Structure formats: C-alpha cells, structure tokens
Amino acid sequence: QGVSLELHPGEVLALVGAAGSGKSTLVALLQRLREPSRGHLLLDGRELHAYALAYLRAQVSPVSPRRSQRRRTRPHCPLVRAQVVAVQQEPTLFARSIHDNVALGARDRSRREVEAAARRAGAHGFITRLHRGYDTDAGELGGLVSGGQRQAVAIARALLRDPRVLVLDDPTSALDVEAQLQV
C-alpha cells in the first residue's frame, strides 16, 4: 500500500519483505496481470495500461502492424524487444530440448546467443554436463531437471530476450548459493 518508486535504465531494485507484504502483487502489476486500484504505473512516462499487452510482452520477433495500419506503414516489420519479462518462483519448462526452452519465443536467436544467455544465468555449466548438453530433453513440465536447473533455464530465457524491465519474483529460491551469487 502506498508504494512509490522510480527506476531508471540500468538500475536494480530488490523488494524484500515478509510473506503477504505485496511483492508478488507488484510483480503482477508490472506484468499487467492486475490493474492498480489507485495510483499509476508508468513506463517512459506513459501509463502502463496505455501499452498493448502484445507490445509489453513482445518477444524478439517481427511485429506486424494491425490490419487498419498496414496501408500507412512501411512494408517491413521491425524487431521489437520485450518491454517486460518476468521469471516466476516456479517457472515452467516444456518437453523439448534445453536449447529450445531457453530460445522459447526467440527462435531467431543463434546457438551462440542461447549459450551466452545461459552463461549469464549460471546455467551453462550444468547444461554442458547433461548427457546431451543443450540437446537434452527437459521432460514434461521440466520434470527431468531439478528445480534449480529449471530456474536457471528460465532466467536464461528471460536474459535472451534483453527486456527493458526484467522482473524476478524470487527466481533463485531453488538455486544453490554459488548459482544465486552468479545471478
């Protein structure tokens, strides 16, 4: 209640508080999963609700103009980077390779870019020790890897998108101390 904060590019904000203090609510507000009951959420001076959800959550991929705008726009489709990306406490992986789970929604990214994101997230080491490395299947809901490994892959996925706003909702709770420090 009554939270007021301002963040600038490159700044890091850590919200720490007891259970029920509103940390996850703030995360939901930033993702527009909830609307504020009062007050304002601004991104670049504009109300967050003024942005289309597709723009806020855009993955790095071509964005086609709306049908009504097609005649007035240039024919090419610019790349739009994600504005807001969140990594939840219990991220979901899919029954596909670790590489595909990191690159989810950003399939145009190279193997080198995927591996660089995994390094930044502290995931590269454990991935390379898996039987098939980046080609190892994560299993249904990521069931073939540990909770900490799922979190590291989800953080790599978020970093690959290079979002303007990266929200981490306690994503390191299952990581070991060394991996937490690296993240």
Coordinates of C-alpha atoms in Angstrom, one line a residue, residues 56-126:
L56 CA 4.7 -5.1 -23.4
R57 CA 5.2 -8.8 -23.6
A58 CA 6.7 -8.9 -27.1
Q59 CA 9.4 -11.4 -27.7
V60 CA 12.2 -10.6 -30.0
S61 CA 10.4 -11.2 -33.2
P62 CA 8.9 -9.4 -36.2
V63 CA 5.8 -7.3 -35.2
S64 CA 3.2 -6.9 -37.9
P65 CA 1.1 -3.8 -37.9
R66 CA -2.6 -4.1 -37.3
R67 CA -4.7 -4.6 -40.4
S68 CA -6.0 -1.0 -40.1
Q69 CA -2.4 0.4 -40.0
R70 CA -1.0 -1.7 -42.9
R71 CA -1.7 0.8 -45.6
R72 CA 0.0 3.7 -43.7
T73 CA 3.2 1.8 -42.6
R74 CA 6.3 0.7 -44.4
P75 CA 6.2 -2.8 -45.6
H76 CA 8.9 -4.2 -43.4
C77 CA 8.2 -5.4 -39.9
P78 CA 10.6 -4.1 -37.3
L79 CA 12.0 -6.2 -34.5
V80 CA 10.6 -5.3 -31.1
R81 CA 12.3 -6.3 -27.9
A82 CA 10.3 -7.3 -24.9
Q83 CA 9.4 -4.5 -22.6
V84 CA 8.6 -6.5 -19.5
V85 CA 9.7 -10.1 -18.8
A86 CA 9.1 -11.9 -15.6
V87 CA 10.7 -15.0 -14.1
Q88 CA 8.4 -16.6 -11.5
Q89 CA 9.3 -18.6 -8.4
E90 CA 8.3 -21.8 -10.2
P91 CA 9.0 -21.4 -13.9
T92 CA 7.6 -23.8 -16.5
L93 CA 9.8 -25.7 -18.9
F94 CA 8.4 -27.7 -21.8
A95 CA 9.0 -31.2 -23.1
R96 CA 11.7 -30.2 -25.6
S97 CA 15.4 -29.6 -25.5
I98 CA 17.1 -27.3 -23.0
H99 CA 18.1 -25.1 -26.0
D100 CA 14.5 -24.8 -27.2
N101 CA 13.4 -24.0 -23.7
V102 CA 15.9 -21.1 -23.5
A103 CA 15.1 -19.9 -27.0
L104 CA 11.3 -20.2 -26.5
G105 CA 9.7 -17.3 -28.3
A106 CA 13.0 -16.2 -29.7
R107 CA 13.7 -18.9 -32.2
D108 CA 15.6 -16.5 -34.5
R109 CA 18.5 -16.4 -31.9
S110 CA 21.7 -18.3 -32.7
R111 CA 23.1 -21.2 -30.6
R112 CA 25.9 -18.8 -29.6
E113 CA 23.3 -16.3 -28.2
V114 CA 21.5 -19.0 -26.4
E115 CA 24.7 -20.2 -24.8
A116 CA 25.7 -16.7 -23.8
A117 CA 22.4 -16.1 -22.1
A118 CA 22.8 -19.5 -20.3
R119 CA 26.3 -18.4 -19.1
R120 CA 24.9 -15.1 -17.8
A121 CA 22.2 -17.0 -15.9
G122 CA 24.7 -19.5 -14.4
A123 CA 23.1 -22.4 -16.4
H124 CA 25.8 -23.2 -19.0
G125 CA 27.9 -25.4 -16.6
F126 CA 25.1 -27.8 -15.6

